[in-house]
Short mmCIF file of C-alpha atoms in Angstrom, two decimals:
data_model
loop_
_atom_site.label_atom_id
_atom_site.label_comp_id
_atom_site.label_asym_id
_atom_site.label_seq_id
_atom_site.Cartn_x
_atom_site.Cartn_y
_atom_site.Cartn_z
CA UNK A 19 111.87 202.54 66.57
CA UNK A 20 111.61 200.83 63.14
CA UNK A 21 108.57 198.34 62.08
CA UNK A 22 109.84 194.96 61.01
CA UNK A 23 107.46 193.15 59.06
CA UNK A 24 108.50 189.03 59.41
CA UNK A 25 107.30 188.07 56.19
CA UNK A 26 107.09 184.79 53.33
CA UNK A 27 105.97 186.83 50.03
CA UNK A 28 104.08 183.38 48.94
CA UNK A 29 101.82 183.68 51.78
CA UNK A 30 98.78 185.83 51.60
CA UNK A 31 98.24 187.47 54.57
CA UNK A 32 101.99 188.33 54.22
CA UNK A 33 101.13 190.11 50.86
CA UNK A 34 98.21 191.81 52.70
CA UNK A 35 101.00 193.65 55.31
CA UNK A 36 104.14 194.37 52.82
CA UNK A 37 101.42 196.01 50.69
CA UNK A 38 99.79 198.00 53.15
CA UNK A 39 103.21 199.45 54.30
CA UNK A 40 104.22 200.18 50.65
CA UNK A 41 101.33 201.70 50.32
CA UNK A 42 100.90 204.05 53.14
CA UNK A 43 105.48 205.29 53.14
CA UNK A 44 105.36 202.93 56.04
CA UNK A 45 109.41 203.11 57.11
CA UNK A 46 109.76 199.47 57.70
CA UNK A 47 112.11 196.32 56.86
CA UNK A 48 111.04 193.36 55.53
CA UNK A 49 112.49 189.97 56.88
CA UNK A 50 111.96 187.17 55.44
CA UNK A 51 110.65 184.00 56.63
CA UNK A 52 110.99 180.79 54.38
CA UNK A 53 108.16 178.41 55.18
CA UNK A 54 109.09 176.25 52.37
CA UNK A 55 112.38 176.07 54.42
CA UNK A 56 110.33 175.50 57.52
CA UNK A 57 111.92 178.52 59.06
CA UNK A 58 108.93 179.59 60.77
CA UNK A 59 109.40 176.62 63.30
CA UNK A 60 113.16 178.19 64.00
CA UNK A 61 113.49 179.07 67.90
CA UNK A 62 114.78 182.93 66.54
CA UNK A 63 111.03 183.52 64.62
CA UNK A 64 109.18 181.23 67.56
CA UNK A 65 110.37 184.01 69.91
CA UNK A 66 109.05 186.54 67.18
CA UNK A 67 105.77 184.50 66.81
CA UNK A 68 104.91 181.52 69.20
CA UNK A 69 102.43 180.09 66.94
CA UNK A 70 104.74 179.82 64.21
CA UNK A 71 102.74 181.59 61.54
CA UNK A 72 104.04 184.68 59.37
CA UNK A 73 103.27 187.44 58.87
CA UNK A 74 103.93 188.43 62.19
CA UNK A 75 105.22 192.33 63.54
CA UNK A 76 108.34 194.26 66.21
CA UNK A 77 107.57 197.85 66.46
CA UNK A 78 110.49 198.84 68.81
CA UNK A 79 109.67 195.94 71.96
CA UNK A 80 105.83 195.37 71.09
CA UNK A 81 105.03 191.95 68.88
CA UNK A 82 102.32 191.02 67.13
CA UNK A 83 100.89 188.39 64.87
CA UNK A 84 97.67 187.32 63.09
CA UNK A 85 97.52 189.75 60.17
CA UNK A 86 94.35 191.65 60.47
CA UNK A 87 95.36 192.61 64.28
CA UNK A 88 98.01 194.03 62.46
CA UNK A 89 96.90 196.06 59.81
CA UNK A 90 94.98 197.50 62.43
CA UNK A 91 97.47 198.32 64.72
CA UNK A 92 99.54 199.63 61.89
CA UNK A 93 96.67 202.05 60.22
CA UNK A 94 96.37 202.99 64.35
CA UNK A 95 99.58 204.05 65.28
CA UNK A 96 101.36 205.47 61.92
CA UNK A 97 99.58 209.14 61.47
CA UNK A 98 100.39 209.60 57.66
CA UNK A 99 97.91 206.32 57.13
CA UNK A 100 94.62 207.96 55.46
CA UNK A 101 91.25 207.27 57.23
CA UNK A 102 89.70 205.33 54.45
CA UNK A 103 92.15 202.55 55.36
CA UNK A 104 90.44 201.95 58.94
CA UNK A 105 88.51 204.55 59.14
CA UNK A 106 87.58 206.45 63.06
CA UNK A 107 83.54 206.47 62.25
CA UNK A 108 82.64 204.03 64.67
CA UNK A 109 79.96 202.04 62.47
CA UNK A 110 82.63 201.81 59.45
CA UNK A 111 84.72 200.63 61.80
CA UNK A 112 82.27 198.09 63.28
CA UNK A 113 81.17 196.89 59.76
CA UNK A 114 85.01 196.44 58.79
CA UNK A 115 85.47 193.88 61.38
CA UNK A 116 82.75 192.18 60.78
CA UNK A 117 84.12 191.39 57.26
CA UNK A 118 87.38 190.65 58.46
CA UNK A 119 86.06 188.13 61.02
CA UNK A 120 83.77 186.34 58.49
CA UNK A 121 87.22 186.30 55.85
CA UNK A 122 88.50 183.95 58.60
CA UNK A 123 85.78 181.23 58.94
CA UNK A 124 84.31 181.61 55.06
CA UNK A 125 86.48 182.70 52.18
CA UNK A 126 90.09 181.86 53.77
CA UNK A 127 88.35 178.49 54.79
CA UNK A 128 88.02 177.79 51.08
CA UNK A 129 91.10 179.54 49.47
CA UNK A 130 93.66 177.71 51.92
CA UNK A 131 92.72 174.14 51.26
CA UNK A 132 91.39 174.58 47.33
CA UNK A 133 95.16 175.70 46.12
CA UNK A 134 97.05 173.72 48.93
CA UNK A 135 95.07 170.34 47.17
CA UNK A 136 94.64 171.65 43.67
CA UNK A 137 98.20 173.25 43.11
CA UNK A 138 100.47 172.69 45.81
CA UNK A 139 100.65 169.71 46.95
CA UNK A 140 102.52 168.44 43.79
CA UNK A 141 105.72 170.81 44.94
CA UNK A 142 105.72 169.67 48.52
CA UNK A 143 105.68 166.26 47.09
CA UNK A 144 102.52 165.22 47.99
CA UNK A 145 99.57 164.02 45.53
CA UNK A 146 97.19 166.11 44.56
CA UNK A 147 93.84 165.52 46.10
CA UNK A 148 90.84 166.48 43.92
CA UNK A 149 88.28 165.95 46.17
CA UNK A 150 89.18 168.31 48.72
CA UNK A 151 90.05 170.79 46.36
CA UNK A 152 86.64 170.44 44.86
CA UNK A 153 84.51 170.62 48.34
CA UNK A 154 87.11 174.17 49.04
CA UNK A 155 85.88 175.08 45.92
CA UNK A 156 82.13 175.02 47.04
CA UNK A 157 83.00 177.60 49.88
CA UNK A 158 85.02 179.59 47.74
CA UNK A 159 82.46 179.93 45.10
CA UNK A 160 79.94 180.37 47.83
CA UNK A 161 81.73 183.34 49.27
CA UNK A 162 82.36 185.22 46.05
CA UNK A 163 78.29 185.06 45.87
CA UNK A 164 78.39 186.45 49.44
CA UNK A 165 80.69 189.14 48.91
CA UNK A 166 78.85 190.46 45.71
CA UNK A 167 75.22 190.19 46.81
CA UNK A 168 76.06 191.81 51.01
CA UNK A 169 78.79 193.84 50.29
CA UNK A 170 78.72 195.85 46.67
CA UNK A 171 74.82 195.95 46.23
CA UNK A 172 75.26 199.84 45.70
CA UNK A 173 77.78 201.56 42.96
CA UNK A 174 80.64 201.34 45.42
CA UNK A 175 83.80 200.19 43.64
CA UNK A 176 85.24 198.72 47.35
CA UNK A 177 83.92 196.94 50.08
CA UNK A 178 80.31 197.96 51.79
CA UNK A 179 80.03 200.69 48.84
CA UNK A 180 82.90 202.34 49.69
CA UNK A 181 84.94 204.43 47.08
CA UNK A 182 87.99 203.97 48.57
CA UNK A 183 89.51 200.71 49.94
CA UNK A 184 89.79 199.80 53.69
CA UNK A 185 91.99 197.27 54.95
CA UNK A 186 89.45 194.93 54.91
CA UNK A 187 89.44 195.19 50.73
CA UNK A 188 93.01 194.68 50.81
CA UNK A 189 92.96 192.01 52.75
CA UNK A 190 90.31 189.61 51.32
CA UNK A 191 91.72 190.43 47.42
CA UNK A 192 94.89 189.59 48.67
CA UNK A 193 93.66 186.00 49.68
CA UNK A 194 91.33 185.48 46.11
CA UNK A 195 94.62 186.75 44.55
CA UNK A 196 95.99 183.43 45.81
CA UNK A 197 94.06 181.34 43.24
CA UNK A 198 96.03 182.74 40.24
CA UNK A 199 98.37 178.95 41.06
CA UNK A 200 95.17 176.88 40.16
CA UNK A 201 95.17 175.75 35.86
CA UNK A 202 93.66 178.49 33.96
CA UNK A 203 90.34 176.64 33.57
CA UNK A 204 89.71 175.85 37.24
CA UNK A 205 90.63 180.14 37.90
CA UNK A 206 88.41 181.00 35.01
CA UNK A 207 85.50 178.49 36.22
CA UNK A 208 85.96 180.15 39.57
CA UNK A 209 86.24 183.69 39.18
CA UNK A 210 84.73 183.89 35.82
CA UNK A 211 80.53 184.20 36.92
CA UNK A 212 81.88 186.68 39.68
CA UNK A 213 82.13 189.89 37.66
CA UNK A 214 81.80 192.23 40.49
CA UNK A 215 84.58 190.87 42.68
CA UNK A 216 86.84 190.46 38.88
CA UNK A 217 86.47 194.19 39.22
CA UNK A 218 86.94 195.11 42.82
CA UNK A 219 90.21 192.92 42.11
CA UNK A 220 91.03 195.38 39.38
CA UNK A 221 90.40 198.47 41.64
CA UNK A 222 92.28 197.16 44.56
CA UNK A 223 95.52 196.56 42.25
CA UNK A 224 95.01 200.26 40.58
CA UNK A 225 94.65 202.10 44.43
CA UNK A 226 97.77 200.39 45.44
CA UNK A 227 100.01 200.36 42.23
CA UNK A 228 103.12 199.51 41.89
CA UNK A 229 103.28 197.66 44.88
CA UNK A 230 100.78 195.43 44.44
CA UNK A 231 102.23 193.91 41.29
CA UNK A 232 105.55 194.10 43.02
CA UNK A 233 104.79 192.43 45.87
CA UNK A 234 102.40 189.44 43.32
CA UNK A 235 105.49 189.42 41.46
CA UNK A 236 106.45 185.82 43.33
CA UNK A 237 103.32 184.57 42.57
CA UNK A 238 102.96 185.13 39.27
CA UNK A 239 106.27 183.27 38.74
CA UNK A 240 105.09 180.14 40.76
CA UNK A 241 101.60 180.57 38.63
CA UNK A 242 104.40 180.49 35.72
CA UNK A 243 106.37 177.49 37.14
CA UNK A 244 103.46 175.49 37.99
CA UNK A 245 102.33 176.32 34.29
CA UNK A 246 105.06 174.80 32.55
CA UNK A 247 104.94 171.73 35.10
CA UNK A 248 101.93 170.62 33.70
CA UNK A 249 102.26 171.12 30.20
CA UNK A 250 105.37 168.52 30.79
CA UNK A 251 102.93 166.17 32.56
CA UNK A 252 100.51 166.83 29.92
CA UNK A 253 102.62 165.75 27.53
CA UNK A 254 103.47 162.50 28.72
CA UNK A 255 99.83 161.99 30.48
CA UNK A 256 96.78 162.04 28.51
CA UNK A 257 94.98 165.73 29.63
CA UNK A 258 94.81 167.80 33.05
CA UNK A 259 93.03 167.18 35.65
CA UNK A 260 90.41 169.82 36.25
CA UNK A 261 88.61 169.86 39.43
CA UNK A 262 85.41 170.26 37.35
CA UNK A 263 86.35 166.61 36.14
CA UNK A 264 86.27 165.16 39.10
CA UNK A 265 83.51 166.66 40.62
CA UNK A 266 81.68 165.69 38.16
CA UNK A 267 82.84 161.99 37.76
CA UNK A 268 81.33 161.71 41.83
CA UNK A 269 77.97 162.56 40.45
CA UNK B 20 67.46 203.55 70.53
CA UNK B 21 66.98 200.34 71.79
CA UNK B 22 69.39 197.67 70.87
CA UNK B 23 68.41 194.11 69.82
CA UNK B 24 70.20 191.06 70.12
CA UNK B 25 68.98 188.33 68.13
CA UNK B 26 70.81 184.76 69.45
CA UNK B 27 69.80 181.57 70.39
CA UNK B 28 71.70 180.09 73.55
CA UNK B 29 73.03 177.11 72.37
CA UNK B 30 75.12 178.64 70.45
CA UNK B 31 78.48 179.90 71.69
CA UNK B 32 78.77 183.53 70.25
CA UNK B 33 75.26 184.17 70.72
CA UNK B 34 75.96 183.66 74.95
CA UNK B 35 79.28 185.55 74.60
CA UNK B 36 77.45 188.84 73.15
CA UNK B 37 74.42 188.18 75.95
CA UNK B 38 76.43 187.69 79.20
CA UNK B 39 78.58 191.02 77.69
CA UNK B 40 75.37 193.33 77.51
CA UNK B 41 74.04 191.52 80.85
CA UNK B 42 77.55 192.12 83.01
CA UNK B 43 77.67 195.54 81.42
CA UNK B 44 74.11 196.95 82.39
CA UNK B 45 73.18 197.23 78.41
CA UNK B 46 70.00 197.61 78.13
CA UNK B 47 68.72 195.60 75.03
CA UNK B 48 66.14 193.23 74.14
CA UNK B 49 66.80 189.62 73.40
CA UNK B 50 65.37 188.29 70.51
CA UNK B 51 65.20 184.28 70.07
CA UNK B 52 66.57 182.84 66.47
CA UNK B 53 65.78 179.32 66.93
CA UNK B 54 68.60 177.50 65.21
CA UNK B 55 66.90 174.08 65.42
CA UNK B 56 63.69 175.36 64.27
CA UNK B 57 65.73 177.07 61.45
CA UNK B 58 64.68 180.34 61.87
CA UNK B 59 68.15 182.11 61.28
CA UNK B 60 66.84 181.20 57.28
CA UNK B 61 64.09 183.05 57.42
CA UNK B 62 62.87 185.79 55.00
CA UNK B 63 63.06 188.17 58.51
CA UNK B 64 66.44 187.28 59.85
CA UNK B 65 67.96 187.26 56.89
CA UNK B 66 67.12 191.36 56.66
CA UNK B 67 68.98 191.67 59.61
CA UNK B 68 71.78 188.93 58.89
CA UNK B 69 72.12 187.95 55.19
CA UNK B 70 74.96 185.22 56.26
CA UNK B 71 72.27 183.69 58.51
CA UNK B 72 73.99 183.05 61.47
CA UNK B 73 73.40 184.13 64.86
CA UNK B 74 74.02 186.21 66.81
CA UNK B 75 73.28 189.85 64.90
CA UNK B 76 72.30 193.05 66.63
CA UNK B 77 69.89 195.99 65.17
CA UNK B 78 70.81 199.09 66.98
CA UNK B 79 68.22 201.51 65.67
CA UNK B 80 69.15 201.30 62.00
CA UNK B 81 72.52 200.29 62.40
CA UNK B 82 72.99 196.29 61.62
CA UNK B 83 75.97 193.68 62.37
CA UNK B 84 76.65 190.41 62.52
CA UNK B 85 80.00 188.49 63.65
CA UNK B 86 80.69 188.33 67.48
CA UNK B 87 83.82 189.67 67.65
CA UNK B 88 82.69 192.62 65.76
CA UNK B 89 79.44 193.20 67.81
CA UNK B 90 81.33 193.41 70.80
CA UNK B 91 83.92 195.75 69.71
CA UNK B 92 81.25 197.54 68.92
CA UNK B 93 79.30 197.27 71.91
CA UNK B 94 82.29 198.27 73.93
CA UNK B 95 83.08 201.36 71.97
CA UNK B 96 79.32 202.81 71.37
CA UNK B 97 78.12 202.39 75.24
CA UNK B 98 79.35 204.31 77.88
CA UNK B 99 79.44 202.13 81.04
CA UNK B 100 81.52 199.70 79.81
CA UNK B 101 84.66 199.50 82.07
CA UNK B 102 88.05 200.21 79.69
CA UNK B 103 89.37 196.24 80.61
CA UNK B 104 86.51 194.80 78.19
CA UNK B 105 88.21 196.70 75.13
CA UNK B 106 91.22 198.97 76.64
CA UNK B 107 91.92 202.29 74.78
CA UNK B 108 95.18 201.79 74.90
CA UNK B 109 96.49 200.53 71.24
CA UNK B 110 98.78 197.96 72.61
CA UNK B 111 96.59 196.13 74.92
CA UNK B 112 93.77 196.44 72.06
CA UNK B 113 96.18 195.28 69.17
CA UNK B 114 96.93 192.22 71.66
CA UNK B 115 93.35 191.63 71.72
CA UNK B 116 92.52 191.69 68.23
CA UNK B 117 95.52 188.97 67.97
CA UNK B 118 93.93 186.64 70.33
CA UNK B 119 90.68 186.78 68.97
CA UNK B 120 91.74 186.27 65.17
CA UNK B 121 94.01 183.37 66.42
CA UNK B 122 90.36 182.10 67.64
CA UNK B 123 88.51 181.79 64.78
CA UNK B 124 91.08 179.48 63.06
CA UNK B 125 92.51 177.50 65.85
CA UNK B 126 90.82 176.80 69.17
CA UNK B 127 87.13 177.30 67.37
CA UNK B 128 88.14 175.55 64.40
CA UNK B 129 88.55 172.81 66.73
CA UNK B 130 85.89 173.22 68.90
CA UNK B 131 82.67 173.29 66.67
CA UNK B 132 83.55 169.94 64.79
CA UNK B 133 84.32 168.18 68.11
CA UNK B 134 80.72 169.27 69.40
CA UNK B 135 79.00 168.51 66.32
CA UNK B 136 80.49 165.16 65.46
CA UNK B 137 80.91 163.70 69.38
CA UNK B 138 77.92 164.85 70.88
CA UNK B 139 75.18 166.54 68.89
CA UNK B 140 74.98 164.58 65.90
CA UNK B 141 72.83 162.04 67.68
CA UNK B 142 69.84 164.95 68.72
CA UNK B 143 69.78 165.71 64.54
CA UNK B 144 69.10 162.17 63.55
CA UNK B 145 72.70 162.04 62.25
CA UNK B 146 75.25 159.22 62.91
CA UNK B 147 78.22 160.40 65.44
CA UNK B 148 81.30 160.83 63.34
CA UNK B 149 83.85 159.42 65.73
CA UNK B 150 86.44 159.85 63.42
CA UNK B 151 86.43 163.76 62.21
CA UNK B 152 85.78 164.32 66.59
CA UNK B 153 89.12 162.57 67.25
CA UNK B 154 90.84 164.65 64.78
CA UNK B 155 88.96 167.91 65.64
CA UNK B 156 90.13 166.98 69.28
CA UNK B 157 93.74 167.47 68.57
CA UNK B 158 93.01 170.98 67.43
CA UNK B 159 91.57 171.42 70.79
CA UNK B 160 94.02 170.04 72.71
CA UNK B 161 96.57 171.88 70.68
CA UNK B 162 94.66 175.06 70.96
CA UNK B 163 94.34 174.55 74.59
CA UNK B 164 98.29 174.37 75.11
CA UNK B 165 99.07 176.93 72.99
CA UNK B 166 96.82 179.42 75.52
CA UNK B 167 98.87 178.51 78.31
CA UNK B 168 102.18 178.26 76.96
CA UNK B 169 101.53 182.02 74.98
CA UNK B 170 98.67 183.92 76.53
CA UNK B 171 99.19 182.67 80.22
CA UNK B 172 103.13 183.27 80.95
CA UNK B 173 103.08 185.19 84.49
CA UNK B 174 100.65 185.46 87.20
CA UNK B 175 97.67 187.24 85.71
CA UNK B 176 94.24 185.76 85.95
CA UNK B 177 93.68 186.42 82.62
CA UNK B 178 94.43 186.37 78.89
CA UNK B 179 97.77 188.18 78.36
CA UNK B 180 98.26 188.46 81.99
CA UNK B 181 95.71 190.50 82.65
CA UNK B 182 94.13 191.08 86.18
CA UNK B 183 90.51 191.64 84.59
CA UNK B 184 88.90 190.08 81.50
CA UNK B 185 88.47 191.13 78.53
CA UNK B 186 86.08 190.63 75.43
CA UNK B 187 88.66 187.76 74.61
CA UNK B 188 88.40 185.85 77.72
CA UNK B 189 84.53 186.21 77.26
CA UNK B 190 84.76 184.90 73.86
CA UNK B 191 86.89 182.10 74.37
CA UNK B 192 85.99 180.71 77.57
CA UNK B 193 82.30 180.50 76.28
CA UNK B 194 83.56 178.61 73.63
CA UNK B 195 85.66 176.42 75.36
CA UNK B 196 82.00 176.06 77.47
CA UNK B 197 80.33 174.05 74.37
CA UNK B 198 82.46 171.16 75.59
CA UNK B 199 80.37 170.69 78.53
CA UNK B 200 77.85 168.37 76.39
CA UNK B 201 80.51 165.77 75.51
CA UNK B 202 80.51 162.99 77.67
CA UNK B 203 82.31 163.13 81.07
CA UNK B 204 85.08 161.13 80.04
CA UNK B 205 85.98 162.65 76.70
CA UNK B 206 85.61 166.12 78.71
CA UNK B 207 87.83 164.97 81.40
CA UNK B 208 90.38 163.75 79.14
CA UNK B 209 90.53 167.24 76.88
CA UNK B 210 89.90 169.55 80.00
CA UNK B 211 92.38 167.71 82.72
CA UNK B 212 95.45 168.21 81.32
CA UNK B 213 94.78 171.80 81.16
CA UNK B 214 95.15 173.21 85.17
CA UNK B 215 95.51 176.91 83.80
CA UNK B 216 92.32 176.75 81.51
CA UNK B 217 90.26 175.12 84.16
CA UNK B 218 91.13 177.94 86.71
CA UNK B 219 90.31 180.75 83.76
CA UNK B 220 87.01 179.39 83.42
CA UNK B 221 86.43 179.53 86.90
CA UNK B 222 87.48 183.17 86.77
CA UNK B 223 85.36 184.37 84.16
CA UNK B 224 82.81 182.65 85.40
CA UNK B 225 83.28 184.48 89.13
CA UNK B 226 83.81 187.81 87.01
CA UNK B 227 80.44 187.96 85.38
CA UNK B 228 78.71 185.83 87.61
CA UNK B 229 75.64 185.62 88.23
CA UNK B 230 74.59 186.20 84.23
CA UNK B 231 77.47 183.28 83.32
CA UNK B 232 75.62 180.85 84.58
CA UNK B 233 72.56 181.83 83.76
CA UNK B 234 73.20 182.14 80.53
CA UNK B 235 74.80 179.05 80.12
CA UNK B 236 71.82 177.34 81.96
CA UNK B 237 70.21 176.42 78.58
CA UNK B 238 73.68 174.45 77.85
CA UNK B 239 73.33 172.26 81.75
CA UNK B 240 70.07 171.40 80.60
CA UNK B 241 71.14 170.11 77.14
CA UNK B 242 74.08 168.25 79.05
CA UNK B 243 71.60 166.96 81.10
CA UNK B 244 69.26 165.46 78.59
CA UNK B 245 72.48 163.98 76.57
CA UNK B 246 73.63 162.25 79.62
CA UNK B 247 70.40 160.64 79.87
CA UNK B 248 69.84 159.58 76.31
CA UNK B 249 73.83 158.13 76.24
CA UNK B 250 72.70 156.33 79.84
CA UNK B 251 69.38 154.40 78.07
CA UNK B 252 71.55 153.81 75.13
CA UNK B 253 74.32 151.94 77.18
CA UNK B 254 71.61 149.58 79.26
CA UNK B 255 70.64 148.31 75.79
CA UNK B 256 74.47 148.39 74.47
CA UNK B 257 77.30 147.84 75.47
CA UNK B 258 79.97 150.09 76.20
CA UNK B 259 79.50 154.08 75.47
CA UNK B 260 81.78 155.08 72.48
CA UNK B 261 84.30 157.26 73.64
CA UNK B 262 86.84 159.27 71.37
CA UNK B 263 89.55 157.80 72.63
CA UNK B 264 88.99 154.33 72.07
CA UNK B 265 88.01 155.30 68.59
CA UNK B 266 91.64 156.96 67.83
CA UNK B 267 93.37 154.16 69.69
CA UNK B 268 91.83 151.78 67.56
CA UNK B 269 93.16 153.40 64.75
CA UNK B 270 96.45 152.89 65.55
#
């Protein structure tokens, strides 16, 4: 029975999946989902995925969504996966949730709404909203701190001193990969006092070449759109707006 | 080894992981992290939980924190726990994992800043924040559908028609519990609607009865003590705010 991975290569935790397949000669096809042609709220991918979200799984009859439940189920059931993925140690296993579960309510709490207010919102037509943007910024700065001082206090180059990357590194680099939309000087602002996660980023892409470029490849070219969209703005406006601006100007 | 559960009862997680250990015959010691006393930023509990949230266990040297992770843990590592908690079998489990990611950025998403902002501002010295608790009720409401239209199809008593519960039920139901200290009417009008929920709390509650209740006691009592501060503030008021006046007036 073959794996189809429902998919929208602009969405993170879609990334997350594609590349964990690639990665491990996962046999699997890739569908893909449009969100920005809403077809996540079709009735075909609502009987795929009730909640409407992608990515979302069919292995033979069995469906799943949410992605992490899914990497998990994936580095569970496919033997050639290697351990250091999701590994069968009990505690590693226990201290790999525990990441995952605080990626949902702390980092992905900050990543989602900073680029959705600070970069997207222009393409879906809608204004951009600074504000937000900057309070997302506070928890995504906040988390980077978190990440380095908990989770790489040793010489490890991957999550909880590991030297090899668990789904849990693939995962939360994934989503931080996600910023690369935001104007260079927010993304440098950002990621630029967090050396240790600018090099965990680094060692993720390098364990999981090509694919991980391949599978960035459509973000890189909305970073690229988005790019040249302000410059034109620019230079008809007087300068761009940088979060920093604005967070500042409320002081 | 003995293992150590550092919580404090008013908070949701913290009465999932207890009532777990309790209905399971884990032996453990409780250890109190007063959250109102801010004691979860303490020098101490931040050596066993550098995020600083409750609840965290210590099991001889091992540490965690995040409640879905502790009891996945807790389910794998001890013995007597019966296989419905946290099945071995990779379907059921992969099913499991999918409900409780869905939880931490849906239904708890919604129910944290309806708690905070209807009901337990007031006890901090804050103002209530009618306003963000009318939109973080539509999140609850929506979250609350969602369970019975996806996880409750057929006749199971249970999350994904299940005749036992799992840690998923656990989780969620005690979370859907926090709702108790809104006022009647605002709980009547997000609970009624919902006949399948209702009877699900009923049958967690009868499955791990009698530690449910008893661990939830702490909870009555604050319920209790709102009621009466919401009753002396009417007699010199007028009317007691309830969310739904607040939205309809916005319309």
């Amino acid at each position: 029975m073959k794996l189809k991975v429902y998919a929208d290569r602009m969405s993170q935790p879609s990334r997350t999946v594609l590349i964990f397949c690639k990665v491990n000669g996962i046999d699997f096809e890739e569908v893909k989902v449009d969100i920005s042609k809403r077809q996540n709220l079709s009735p075909e991918f609502q009987e795929i995925n009730p909640m409407k979200r992608v990515p979302a799984i069919t292995h033979g009859r069995f469906k799943l969504f949410e992605s992490h439940a899914i990497l998990i189920y994936l580095a569970s059931v496919f033997p050639g996966v290697a351990d250091h993925w999701y590994p069968n140690d009990l505690y590693k296993r226990a201290k790999i949730h525990s990441v995952l579960d605080w990626h949902h309510s702390n980092l992905r709490n900050g990543t989602v709404p900073l680029v959705q207010n600070a970069a997207l919102n222009p393409a879906l037509g809608l204004p951009l909203n600074l504000q937000a943007a900057a309070e997302a910024e506070k928890n995504v700065s906040s988390s980077l701190s978190k990440i380095e001082s908990v989770w790489f206090r040793g010489s490890g180059k991957f999550l909880l001193d590991e030297s090899q990357p668990s789904i849990a590194d693939l995962s939360l680099v994934c989503d931080i990969m996600q910023l690369e939309v935001l104007n260079e000087k927010d993304h440098s602002r950002i990621l630029g006092p967090h050396k240790k996660v600018q090099q965990w980023i680094k060692d993720t892409k390098y364990a999981t070449r090509p694919h991980f470029d391949e599978v960035h490849n459509i973000l890189f070219r909305a970073k690229a759109r988005l790019q040249q969209q302000r410059s034109r703005v620019n230079a008809n406006d007087e300068a761009e707006p940088s979060l920093k601006a604005t967070s500042q100007s409320k002081m």
